[in-house]
Coordinates of C-alpha atoms in Angstrom, one line a residue:
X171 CA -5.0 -15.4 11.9
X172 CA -5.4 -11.7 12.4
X173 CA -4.1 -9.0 9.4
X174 CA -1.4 -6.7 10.5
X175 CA -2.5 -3.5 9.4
X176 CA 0.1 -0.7 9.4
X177 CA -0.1 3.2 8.9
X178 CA 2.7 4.9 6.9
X179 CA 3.6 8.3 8.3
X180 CA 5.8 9.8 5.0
X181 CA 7.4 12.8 6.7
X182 CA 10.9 12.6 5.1
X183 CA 10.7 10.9 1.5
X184 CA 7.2 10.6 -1.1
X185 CA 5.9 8.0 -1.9
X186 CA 7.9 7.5 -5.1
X187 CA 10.7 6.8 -2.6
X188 CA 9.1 4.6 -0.1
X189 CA 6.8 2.2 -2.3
X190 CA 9.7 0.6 -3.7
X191 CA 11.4 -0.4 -1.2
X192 CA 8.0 -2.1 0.5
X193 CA 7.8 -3.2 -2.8
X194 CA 10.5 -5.0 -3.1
X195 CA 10.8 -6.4 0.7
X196 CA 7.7 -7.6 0.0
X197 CA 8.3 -10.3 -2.9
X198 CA 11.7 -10.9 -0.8
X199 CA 9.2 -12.6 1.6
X200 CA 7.5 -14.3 -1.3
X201 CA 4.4 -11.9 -1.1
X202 CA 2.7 -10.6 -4.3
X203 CA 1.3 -7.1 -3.4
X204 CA -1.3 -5.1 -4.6
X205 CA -1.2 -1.4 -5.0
X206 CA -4.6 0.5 -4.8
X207 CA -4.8 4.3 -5.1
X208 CA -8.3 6.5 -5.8
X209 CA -7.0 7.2 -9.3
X210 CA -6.1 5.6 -12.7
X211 CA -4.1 9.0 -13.5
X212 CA -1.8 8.4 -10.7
X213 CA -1.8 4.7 -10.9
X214 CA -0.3 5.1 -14.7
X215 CA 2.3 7.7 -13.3
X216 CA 3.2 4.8 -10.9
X217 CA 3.1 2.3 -13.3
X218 CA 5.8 4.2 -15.3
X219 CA 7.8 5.1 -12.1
X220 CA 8.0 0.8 -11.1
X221 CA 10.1 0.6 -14.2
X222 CA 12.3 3.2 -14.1
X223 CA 12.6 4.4 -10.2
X224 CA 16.7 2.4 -9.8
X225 CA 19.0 2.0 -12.3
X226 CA 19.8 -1.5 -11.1
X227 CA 16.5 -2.8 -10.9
X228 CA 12.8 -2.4 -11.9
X229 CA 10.0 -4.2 -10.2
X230 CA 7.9 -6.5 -12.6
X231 CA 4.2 -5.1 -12.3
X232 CA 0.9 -4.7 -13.8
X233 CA -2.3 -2.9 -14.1
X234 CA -6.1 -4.2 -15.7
X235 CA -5.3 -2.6 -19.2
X236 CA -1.9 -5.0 -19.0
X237 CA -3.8 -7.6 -19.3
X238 CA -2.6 -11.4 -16.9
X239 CA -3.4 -10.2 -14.2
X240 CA -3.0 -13.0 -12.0
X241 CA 0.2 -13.1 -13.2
X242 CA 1.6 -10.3 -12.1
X243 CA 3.8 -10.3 -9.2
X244 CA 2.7 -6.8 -8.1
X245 CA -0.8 -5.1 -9.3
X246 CA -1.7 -1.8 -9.4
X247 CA -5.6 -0.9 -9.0
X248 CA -8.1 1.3 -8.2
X249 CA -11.0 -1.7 -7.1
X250 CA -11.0 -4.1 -4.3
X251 CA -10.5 -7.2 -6.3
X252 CA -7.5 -9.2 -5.9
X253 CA -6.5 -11.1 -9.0
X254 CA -2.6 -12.1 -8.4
X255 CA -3.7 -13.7 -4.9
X256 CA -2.0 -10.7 -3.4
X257 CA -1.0 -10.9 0.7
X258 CA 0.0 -7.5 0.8
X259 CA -2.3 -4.8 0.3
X260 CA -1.0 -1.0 0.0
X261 CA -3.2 1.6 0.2
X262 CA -2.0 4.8 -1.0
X263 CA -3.1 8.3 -1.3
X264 CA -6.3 8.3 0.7
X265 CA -7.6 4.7 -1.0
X266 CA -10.1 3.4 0.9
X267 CA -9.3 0.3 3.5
X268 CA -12.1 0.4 5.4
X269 CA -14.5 -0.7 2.9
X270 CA -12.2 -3.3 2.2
X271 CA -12.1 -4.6 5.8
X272 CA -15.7 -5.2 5.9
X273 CA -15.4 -7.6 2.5
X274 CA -14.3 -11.2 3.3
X275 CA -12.2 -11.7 1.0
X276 CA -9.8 -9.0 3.0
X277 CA -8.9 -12.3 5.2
X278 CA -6.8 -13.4 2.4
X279 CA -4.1 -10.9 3.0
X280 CA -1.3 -11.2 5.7
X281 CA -1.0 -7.5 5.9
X282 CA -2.5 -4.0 4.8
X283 CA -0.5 -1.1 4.7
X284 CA -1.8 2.4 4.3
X285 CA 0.8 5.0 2.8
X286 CA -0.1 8.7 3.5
X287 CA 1.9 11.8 3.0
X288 CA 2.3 13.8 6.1
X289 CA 2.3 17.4 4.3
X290 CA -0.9 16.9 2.4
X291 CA -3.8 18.2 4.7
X292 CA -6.0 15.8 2.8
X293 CA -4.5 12.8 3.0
X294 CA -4.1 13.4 6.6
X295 CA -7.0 13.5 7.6
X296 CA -8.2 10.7 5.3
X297 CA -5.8 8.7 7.2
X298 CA -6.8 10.1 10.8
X299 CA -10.6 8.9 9.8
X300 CA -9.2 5.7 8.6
X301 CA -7.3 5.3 11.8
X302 CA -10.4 5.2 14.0
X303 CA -12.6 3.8 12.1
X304 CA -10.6 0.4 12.0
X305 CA -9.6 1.0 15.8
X306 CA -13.4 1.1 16.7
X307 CA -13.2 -2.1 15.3
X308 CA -11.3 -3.5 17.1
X309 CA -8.6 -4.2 14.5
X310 CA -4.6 -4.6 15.2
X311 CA -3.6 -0.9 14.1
X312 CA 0.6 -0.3 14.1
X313 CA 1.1 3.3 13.4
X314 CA 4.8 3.9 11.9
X315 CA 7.0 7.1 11.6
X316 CA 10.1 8.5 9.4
X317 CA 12.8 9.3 12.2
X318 CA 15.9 11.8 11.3
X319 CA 17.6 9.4 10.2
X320 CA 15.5 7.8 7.5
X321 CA 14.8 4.7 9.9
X322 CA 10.7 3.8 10.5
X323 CA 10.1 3.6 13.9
X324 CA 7.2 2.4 15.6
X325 CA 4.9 5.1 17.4
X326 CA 1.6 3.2 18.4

């Protein structure tokens, strides 16, 4: 079975907004999830948001230094490993999914999402480059936008 592999255009809300909510739709479906950024500096600032970003809820996570990895519902990293037996895989930030794609282990995952913010001129074009690269591969690419009215809506 094929990976759906889906590009994030944040226009409208950052990512402190957005992840949550994929987040959470995500173990809804009975999915664990994996975050990977290029950082462990931002990955601790996330790490910190998870727990605090609703006043009704919190979303149960974990990073390497946490230690139980595989038990963790949703694990935040910046390698390619996947220790919770994750099928959701969220790139944010500029991580790098192509590299990824070429490891086998990336058939475990149902689906790949890559996060970037529209207003940063880096992770733009990160994104752009990751874009083609998987589309010369020949790789089911949906490409998803922020509409006026908060809704995502599917572009390519």
């Amino acid at each position: 079975m094929a990976i759906d592999i889906w590009f994030y255009h944040l226009q409208r809300h950052p990512i402190e907004r957005v992840l949550p909510k994929l987040l959470e739709k995500s173990l809804e479906h009975g999915w664990r999830a994996i975050v990977q950024a290029r950082s462990e500096e931002r990955l601790a600032v996330l790490d910190q948001w998870l727990w605090v970003y609703s006043d009704a809820s919190f979303l149960a996570h974990g990073r390497a230094c946490d230690g139980d990895a595989v038990m963790q519902p949703v694990y935040l990293t910046t390698e390619m490993d996947n220790p919770n037996g994750a099928r959701l895989r969220l790139f944010i930030e500029g991580a790098d999914i192509v590299s990824l794609m070429q490891d086998p282990s990336s058939s475990l995952y149902a689906r790949m999402i890559v996060l970037f913010n529209g207003h940063d001129e880096e992770e733009l074009t990160i994104a752009r480059r990751q874009w083609q690269d998987l589309k010369a591969r020949s790789l089911p690419l949906t490409y998803w936008q922020q509409n006026d009215s908060d809704r995502w809506e599917k572009k390519a």
